[in-house]
Short mmCIF file of C-alpha atoms in Angstrom, two decimals:
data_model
loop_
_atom_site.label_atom_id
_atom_site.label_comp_id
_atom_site.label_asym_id
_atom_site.label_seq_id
_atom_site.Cartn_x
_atom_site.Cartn_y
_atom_site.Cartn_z
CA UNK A 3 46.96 69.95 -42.96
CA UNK A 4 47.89 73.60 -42.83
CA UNK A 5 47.72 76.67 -45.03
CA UNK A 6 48.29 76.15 -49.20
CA UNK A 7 52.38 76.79 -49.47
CA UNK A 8 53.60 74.39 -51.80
CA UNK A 9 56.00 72.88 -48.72
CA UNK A 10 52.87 71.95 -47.14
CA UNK A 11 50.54 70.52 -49.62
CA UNK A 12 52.53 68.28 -49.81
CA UNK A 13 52.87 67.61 -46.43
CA UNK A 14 49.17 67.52 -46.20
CA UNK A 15 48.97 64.18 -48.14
CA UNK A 16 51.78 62.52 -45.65
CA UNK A 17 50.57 64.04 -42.34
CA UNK A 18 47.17 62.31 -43.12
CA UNK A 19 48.72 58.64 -42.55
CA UNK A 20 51.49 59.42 -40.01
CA UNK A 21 49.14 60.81 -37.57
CA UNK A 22 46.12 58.62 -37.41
CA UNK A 23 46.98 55.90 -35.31
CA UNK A 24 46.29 52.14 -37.15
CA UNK A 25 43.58 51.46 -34.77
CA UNK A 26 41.53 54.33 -36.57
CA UNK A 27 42.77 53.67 -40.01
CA UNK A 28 41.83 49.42 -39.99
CA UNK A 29 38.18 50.03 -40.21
CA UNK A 30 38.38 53.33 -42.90
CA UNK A 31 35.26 53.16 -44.93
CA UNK A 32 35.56 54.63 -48.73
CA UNK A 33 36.41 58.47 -48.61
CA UNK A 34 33.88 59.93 -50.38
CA UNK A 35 34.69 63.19 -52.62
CA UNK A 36 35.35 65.60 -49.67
CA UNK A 37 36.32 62.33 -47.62
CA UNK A 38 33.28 62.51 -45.58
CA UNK A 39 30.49 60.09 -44.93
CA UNK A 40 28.05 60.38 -42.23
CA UNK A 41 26.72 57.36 -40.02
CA UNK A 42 23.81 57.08 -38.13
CA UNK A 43 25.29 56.13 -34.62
CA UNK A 44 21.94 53.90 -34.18
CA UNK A 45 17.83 54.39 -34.94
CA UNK A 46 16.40 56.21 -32.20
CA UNK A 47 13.26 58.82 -31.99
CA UNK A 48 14.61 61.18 -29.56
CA UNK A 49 13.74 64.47 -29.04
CA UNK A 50 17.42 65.68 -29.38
CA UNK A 51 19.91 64.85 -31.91
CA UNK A 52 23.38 65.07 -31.25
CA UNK A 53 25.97 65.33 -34.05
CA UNK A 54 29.22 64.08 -33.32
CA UNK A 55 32.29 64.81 -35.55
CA UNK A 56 35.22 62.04 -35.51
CA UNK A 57 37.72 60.70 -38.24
CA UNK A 58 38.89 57.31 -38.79
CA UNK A 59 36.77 54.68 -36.51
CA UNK A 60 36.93 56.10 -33.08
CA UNK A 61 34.81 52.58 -31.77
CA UNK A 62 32.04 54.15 -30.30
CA UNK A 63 29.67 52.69 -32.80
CA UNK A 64 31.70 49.53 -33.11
CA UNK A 65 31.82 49.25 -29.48
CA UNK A 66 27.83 49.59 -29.00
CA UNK A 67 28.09 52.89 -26.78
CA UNK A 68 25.56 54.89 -28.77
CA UNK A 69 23.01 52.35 -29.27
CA UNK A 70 23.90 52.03 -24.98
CA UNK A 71 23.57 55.35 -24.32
CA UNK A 72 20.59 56.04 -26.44
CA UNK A 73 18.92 53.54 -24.52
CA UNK A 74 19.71 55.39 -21.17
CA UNK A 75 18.49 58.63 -22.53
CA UNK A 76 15.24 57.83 -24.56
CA UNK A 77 15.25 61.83 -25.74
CA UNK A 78 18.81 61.50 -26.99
CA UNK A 79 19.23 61.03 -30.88
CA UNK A 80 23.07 60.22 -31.80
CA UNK A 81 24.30 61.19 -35.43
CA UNK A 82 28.19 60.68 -35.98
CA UNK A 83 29.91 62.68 -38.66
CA UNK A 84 32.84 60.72 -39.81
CA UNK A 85 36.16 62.19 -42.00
CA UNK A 86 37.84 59.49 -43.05
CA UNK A 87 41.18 61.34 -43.92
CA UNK A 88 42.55 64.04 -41.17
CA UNK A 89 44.30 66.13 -44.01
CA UNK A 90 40.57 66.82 -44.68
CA UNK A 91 38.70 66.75 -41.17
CA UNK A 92 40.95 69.60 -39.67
CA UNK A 93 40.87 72.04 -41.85
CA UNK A 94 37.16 71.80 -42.22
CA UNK A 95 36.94 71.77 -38.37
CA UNK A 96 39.07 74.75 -37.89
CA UNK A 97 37.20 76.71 -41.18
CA UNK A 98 33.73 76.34 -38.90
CA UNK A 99 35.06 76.75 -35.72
CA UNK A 100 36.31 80.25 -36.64
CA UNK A 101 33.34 81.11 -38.81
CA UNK A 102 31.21 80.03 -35.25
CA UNK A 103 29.02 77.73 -37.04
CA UNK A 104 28.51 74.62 -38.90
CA UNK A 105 30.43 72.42 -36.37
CA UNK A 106 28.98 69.23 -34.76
CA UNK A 107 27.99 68.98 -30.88
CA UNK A 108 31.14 67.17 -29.77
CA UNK A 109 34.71 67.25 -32.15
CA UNK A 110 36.97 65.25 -32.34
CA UNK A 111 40.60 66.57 -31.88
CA UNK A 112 43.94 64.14 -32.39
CA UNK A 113 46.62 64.65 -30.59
CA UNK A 114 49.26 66.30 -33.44
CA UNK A 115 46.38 69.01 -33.40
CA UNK A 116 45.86 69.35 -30.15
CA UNK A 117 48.32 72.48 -29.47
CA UNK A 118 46.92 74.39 -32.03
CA UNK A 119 43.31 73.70 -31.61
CA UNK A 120 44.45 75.16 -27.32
CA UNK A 121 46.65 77.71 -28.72
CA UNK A 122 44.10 79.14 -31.10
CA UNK A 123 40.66 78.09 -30.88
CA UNK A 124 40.78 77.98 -26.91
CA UNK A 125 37.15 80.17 -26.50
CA UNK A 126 35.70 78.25 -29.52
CA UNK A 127 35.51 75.68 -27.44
CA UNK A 128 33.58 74.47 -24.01
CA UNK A 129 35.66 74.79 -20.66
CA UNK A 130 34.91 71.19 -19.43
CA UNK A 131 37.14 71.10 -16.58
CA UNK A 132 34.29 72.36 -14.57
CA UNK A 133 32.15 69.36 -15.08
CA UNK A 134 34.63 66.91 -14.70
CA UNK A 135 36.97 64.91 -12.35
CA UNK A 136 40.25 65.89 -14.17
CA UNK A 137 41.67 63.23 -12.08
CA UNK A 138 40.60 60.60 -13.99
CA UNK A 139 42.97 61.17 -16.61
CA UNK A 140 46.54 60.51 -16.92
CA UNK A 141 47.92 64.50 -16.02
CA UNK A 142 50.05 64.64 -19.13
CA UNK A 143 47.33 63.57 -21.59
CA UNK A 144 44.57 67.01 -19.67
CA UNK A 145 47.74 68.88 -19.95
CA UNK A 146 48.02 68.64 -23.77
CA UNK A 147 44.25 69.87 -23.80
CA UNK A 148 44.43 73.14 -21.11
CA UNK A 149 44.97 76.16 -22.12
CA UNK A 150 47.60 78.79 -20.19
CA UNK A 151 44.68 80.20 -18.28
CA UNK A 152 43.59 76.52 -17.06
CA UNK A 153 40.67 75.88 -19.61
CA UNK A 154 40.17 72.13 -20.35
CA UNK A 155 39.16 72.22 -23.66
CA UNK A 156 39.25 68.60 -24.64
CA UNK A 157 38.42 65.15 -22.39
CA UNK A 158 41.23 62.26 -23.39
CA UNK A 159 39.81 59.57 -25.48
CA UNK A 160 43.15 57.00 -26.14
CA UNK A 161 46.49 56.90 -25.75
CA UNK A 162 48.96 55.50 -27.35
CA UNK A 163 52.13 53.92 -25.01
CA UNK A 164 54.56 52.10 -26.44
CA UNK A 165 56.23 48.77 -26.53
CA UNK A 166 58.16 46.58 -28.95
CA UNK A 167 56.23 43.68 -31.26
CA UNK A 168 58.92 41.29 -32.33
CA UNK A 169 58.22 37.91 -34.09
CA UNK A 170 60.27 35.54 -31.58
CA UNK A 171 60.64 32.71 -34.04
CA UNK A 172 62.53 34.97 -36.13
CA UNK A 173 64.89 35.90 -33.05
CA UNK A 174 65.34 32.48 -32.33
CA UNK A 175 66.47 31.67 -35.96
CA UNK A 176 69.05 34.32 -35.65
CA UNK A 177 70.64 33.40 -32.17
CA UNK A 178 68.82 35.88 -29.93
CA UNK A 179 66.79 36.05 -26.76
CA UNK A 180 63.41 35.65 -27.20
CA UNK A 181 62.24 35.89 -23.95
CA UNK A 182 60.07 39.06 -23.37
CA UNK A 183 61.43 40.01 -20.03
CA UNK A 184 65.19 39.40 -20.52
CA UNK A 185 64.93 40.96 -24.23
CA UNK A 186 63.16 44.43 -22.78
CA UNK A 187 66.07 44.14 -20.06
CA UNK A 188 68.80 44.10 -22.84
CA UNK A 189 67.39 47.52 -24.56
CA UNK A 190 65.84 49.12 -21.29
CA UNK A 191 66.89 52.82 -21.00
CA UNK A 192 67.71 54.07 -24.45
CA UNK A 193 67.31 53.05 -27.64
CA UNK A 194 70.59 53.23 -29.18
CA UNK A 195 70.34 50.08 -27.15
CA UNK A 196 67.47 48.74 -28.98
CA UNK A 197 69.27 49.68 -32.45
CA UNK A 198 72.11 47.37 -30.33
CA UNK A 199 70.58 44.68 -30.75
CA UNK A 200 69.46 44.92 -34.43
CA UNK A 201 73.19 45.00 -35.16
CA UNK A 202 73.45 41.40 -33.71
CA UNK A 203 70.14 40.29 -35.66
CA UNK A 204 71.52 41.31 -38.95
CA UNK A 205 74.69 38.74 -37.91
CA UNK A 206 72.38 35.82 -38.54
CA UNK A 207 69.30 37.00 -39.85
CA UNK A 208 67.05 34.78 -41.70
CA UNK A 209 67.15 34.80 -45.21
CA UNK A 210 65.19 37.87 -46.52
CA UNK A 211 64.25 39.54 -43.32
CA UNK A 212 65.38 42.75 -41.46
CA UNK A 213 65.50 43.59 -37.94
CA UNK A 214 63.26 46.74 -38.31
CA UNK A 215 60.51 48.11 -40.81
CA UNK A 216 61.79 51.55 -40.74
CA UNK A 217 64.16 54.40 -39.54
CA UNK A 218 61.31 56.65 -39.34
CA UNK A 219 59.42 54.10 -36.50
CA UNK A 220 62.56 54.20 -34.47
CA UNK A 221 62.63 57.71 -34.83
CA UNK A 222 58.69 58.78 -33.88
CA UNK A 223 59.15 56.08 -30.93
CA UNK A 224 61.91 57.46 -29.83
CA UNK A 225 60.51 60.63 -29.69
CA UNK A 226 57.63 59.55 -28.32
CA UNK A 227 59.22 59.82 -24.85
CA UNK A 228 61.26 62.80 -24.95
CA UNK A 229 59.48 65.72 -23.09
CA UNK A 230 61.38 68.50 -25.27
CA UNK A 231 60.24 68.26 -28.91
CA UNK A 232 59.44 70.76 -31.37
CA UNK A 233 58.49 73.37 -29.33
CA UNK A 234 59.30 74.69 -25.52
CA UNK A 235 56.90 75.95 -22.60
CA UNK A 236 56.40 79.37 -23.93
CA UNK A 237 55.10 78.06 -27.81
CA UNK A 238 58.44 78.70 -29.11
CA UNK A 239 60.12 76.57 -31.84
CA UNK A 240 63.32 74.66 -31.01
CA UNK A 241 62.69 71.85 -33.67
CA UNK A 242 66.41 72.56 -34.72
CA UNK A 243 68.29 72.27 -31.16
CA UNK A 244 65.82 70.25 -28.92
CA UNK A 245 67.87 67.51 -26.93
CA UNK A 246 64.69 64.77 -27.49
CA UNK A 247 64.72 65.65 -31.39
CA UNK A 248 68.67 64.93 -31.27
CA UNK A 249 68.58 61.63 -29.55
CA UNK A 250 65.68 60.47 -31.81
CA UNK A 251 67.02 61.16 -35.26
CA UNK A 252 70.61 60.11 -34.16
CA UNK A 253 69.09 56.16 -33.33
CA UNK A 254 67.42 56.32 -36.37
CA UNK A 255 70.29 57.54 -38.89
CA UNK A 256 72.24 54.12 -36.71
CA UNK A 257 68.89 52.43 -38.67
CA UNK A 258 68.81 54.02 -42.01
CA UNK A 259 72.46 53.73 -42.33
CA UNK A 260 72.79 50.35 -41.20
CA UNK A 261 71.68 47.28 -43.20
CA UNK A 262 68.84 46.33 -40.70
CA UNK A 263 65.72 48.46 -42.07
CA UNK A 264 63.48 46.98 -44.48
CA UNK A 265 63.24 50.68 -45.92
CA UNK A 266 59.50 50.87 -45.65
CA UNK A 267 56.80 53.48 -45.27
CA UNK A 268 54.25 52.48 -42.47
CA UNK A 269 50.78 52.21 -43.94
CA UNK A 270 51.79 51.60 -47.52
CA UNK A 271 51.14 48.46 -49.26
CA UNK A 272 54.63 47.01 -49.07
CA UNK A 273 54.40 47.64 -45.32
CA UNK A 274 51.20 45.35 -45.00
CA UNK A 275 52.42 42.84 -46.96
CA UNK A 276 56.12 42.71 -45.16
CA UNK A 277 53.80 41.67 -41.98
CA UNK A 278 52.48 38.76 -43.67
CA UNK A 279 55.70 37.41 -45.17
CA UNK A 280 57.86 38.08 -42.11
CA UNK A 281 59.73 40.61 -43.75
CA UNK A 282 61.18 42.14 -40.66
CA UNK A 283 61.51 40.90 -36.83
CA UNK A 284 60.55 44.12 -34.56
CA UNK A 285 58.44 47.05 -35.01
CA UNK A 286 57.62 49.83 -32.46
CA UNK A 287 54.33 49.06 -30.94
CA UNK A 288 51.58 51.92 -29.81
CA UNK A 289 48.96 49.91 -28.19
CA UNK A 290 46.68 50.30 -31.36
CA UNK A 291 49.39 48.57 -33.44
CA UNK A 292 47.99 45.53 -31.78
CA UNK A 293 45.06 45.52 -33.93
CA UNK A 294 46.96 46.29 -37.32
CA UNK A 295 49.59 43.19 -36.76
CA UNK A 296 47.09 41.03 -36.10
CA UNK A 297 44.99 41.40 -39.25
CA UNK A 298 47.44 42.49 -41.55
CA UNK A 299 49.40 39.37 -40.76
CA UNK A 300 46.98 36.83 -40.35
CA UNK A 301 46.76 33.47 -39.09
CA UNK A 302 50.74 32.99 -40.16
CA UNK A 303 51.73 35.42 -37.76
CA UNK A 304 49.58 33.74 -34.60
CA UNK A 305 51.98 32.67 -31.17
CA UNK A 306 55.33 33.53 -33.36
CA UNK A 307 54.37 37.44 -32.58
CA UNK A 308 55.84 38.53 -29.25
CA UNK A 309 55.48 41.79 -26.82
CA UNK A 310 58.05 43.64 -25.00
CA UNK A 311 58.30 46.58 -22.90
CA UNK A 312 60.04 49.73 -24.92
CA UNK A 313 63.16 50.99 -24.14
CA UNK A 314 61.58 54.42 -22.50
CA UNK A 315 57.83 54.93 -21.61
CA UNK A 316 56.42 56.40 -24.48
CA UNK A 317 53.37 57.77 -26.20
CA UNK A 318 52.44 57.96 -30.16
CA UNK A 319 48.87 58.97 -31.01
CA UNK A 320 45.79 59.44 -28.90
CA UNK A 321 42.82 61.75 -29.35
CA UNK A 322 40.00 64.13 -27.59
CA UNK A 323 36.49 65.31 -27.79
CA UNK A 324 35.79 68.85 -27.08
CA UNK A 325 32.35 70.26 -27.00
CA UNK A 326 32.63 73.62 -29.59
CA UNK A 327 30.84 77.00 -27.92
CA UNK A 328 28.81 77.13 -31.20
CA UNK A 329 27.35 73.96 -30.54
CA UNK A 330 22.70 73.85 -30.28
CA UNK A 331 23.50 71.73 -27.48
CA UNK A 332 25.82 72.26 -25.24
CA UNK A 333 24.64 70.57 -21.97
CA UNK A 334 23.43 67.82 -23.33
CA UNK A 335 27.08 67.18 -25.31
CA UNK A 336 28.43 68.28 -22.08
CA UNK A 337 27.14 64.83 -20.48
CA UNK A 338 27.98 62.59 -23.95
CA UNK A 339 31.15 63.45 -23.91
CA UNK A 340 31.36 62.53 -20.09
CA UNK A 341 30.39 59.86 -20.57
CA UNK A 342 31.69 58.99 -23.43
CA UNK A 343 35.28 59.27 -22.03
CA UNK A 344 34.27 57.56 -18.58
CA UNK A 345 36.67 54.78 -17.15
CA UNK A 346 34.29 52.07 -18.19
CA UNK A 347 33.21 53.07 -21.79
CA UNK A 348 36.48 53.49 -22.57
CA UNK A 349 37.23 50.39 -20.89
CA UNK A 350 34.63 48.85 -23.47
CA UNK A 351 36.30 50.33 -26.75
CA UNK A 352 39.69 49.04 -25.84
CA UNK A 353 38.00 45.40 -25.45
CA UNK A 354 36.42 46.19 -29.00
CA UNK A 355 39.50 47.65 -30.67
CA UNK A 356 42.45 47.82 -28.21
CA UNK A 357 42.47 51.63 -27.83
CA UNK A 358 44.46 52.19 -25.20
CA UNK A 359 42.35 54.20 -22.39
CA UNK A 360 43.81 57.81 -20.88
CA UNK A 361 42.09 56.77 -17.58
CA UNK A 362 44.08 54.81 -15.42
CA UNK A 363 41.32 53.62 -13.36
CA UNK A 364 39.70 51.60 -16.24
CA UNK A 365 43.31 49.53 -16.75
CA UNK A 366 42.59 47.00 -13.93
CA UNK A 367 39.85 45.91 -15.97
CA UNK A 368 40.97 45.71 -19.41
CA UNK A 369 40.11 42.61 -21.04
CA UNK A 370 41.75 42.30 -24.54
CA UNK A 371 39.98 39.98 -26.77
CA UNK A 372 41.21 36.18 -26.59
CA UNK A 373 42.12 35.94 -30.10
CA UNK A 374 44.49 39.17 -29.56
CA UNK A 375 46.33 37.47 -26.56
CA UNK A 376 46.54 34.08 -27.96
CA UNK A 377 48.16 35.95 -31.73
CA UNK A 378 50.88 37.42 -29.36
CA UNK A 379 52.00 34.45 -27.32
CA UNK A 380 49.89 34.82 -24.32
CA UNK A 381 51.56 38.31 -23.54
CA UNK A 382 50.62 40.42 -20.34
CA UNK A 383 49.65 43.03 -23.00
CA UNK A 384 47.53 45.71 -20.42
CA UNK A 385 50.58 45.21 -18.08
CA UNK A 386 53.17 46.68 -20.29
CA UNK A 387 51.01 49.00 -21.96
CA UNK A 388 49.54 49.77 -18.39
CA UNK A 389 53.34 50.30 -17.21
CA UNK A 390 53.95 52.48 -19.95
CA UNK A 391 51.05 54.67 -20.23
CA UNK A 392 52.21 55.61 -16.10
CA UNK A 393 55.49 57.13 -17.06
CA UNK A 394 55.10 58.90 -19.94
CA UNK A 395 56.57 62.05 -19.57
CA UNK A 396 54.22 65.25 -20.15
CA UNK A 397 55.12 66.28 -24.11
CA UNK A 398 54.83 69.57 -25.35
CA UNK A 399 53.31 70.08 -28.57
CA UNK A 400 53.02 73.43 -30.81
CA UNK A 401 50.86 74.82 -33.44
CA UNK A 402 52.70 73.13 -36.18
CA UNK A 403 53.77 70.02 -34.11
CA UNK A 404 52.64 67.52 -37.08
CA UNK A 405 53.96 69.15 -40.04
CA UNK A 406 57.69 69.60 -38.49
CA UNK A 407 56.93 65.75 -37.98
CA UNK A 408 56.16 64.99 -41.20
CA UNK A 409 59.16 66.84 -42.62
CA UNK A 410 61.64 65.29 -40.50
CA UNK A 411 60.09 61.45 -40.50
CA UNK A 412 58.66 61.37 -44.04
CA UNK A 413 61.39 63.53 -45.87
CA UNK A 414 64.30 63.33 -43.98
CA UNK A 415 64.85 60.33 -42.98
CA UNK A 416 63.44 58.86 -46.05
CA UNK A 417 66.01 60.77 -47.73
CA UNK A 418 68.99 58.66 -45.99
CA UNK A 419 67.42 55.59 -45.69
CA UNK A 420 65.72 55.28 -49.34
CA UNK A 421 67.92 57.47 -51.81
CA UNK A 422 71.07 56.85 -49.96
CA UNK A 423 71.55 60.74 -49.05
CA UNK A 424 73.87 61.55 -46.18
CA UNK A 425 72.30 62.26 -42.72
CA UNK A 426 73.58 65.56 -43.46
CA UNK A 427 71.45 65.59 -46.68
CA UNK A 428 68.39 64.30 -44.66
CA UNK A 429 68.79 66.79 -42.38
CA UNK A 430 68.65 69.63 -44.71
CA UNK A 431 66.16 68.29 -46.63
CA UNK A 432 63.49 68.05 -43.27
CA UNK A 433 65.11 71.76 -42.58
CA UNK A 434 63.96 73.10 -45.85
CA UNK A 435 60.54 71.88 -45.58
CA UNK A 436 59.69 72.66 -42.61
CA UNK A 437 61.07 76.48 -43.03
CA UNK A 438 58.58 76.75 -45.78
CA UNK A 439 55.50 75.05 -43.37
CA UNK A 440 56.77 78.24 -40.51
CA UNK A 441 57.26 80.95 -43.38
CA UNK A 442 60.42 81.56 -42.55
#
């Protein structure tokens, strides 16, 4: 997703799948050549059309809020531009945001971009603080989009705070607690705690199943709480000493040197299919995971799936809309994207989808679908995601936040936990790659 050194082409093709969160990636249409395709948000004869550029399925169209807002505003014409692949979306974005033209009314932004889009594209984009109530969002999800002088350049879409999924028959078969409450008690606090606990799963584990999918999940959940990450206040890189990056990637070399991964790569086939077959009993849970358990293990996973609160409040994925400067029509995007990311429509796409809304006001009226809460055992699901999304520390991300991500989660660790390297090995093999993304 950045420049053409060979470190990060190939980063380019792994970034694309670790960052999109599964809610987006479920509903994918074909990528066409460029992975584009463009969508008519709904018919309409307006006077105005308004181009919207997203990637993935953000659910406005699934969730009816075009066709709803079209309605409201008879002179309003909605056209949504959608990228299917990031690795593609991005750079295109960022090409026509610097050449100041060719970009849609609104743009989409996700999260792992969101530092560089603020750090260097800050007056390509609309200041839309000033037409806003910034206290509708969660503070640390507007921080991620303000730039040093105080310009909002991005409203929060979703959010992604975490629990743990766990398959409860699975614990009972191997002696465990399976009661949500007690269970989140037993690994609250830190998640060497959690990895604790897959130690005594893998005593009497049922035949052919682990206690985790991966190293790398434990890792980017992990992380996902940690204020300190790659980078510090001032845009400077401390990948290579940063407390939150220690913590992570010790609980996950406990994982990948343990016996209690299933050694797979989230999103690939073998990682659908372990969800249908039981392959493994937990798996860190973003709020959109919801969606992806659900289908990808169908109706033999329904009422033995469980939810638990994570060991930390934490956040992995999320997105924004920004209005670019270039933009025909600014004031008129000004007011979609308003309303767009308003309390109750995003209140609306969550009971479409389950994306997790950055508004906090819109939680006391989530309604997941029944089908959702019935799969995972009649869980309080917008309570723990609810208590999570309230204590998630503010993150800082950098410029090159996802590729240093990639390195360390999809080469690294993959190096211990699939070709038996050292954690040593791993280590330099995530420091290598991600000298080459800096140019150092």
């Amino acid at each position: 997703m950045r420049t053409s050194t060979r470190g990060s082409r190939r980063l380019m093709a792994l970034a694309a799948v670790a960052a999109l969160t599964t809610g987006l990636l479920a509903g994918c249409a074909e990528d066409s050549d460029d992975g584009s395709s463009d969508s008519d948000g709904g018919s309409g004869g307006g006077k105005t059309t308004l181009t919207i550029g997203t990637f993935g399925v953000f659910g406005y169209k699934q969730a009816g809020l075009y066709d709803e807002y079209m309605k409201q505003n008879p002179d309003i014409t909605i056209k949504e531009n959608v990228t299917t692949r990031t690795d593609v979306y991005w750079p295109k974005t960022l090409t026509r945001l610097q050449a100041g033209s060719g970009t849609d009314d609104i743009q989409a932004i996700e999260v792992g971009n969101i530092a560089e889009a603020v750090q260097t594209q800050g007056d390509k984009f609309v200041d839309l603080g000033k037409d806003v109530d910034k206290s509708q969002w969660l503070d640390w999800k507007t921080a991620q989009a303000t730039t040093k002088d105080g310009k909002t350049i991005g409203l929060g879409t979703d959010i992604g705070p975490m629990a743990v999924c766990y398959r409860k028959d699975l614990f009972k078969a191997a002696g465990l607690e399976t009661d949500r409450v007690k269970l989140a008690e037993q690994w609250k606090g830190d998640w060497s705690k959690y990895v604790d606990v897959g130690k005594d799963y893998m005593k009497k584990a049922p035949k052919g199943t682990k206690f985790v999918d991966s190293a790398a999940s434990v890792y980017n959940a992990a992380l996902g709480g940690e204020s300190e990450r790659y980078y510090d206040k001032d845009g400077n890189v401390i990948w290579d000493k940063s407390s939150g990056v220690e913590k992570a990637w010790d609980a996950s070399m406990e994982v990948a040197t343990s016996n209690m991964s299933a050694k797979l790569k989230q999103f690939d086939k073998p990682w659908d299919q372990a969800f249908a077959n039981g392959g493994f009993a937990t798996v860190a849970c973003p709020a959109w995971m919801l969606g992806y358990i659900q289908e990808k293990s169908g109706d033999a996973g329904e009422g033995k799936w469980d939810v638990a609160a994570a060991p930390t409040a934490a956040n992995w994925g999320g997105s924004f809309i920004g209005v670019p400067t270039a933009g025909k029509h600014q004031k008129e995007a000004i007011k979609l994207a308003k309303w767009l990311t308003a309390p109750e429509q995003q209140a609306k796409v969550f009971g479409k989808q389950a994306s997790f809304p950055s508004t906090p006001s819109a939680y006391a009226s989530l309604k997941p679908q029944a089908a959702t809460t019935t799969f995972f055992s009649d869980a309080p699901i917008t309570q723990i995601f609810s208590d999570s999304a309230k204590t998630i520390p503010t993150q800082i991300f950098g410029v090159k936040d996802q590729p240093i991500n990639t390195a360390i989660s999809d080469i690294g660790i993959l190096q211990v936990e699939q070709k038996g390297k050292t954690p040593d090995q791993g280590w330099d093999a995530a420091t290598k790659e991600i000298k080459d993304v800096l140019g150092q």
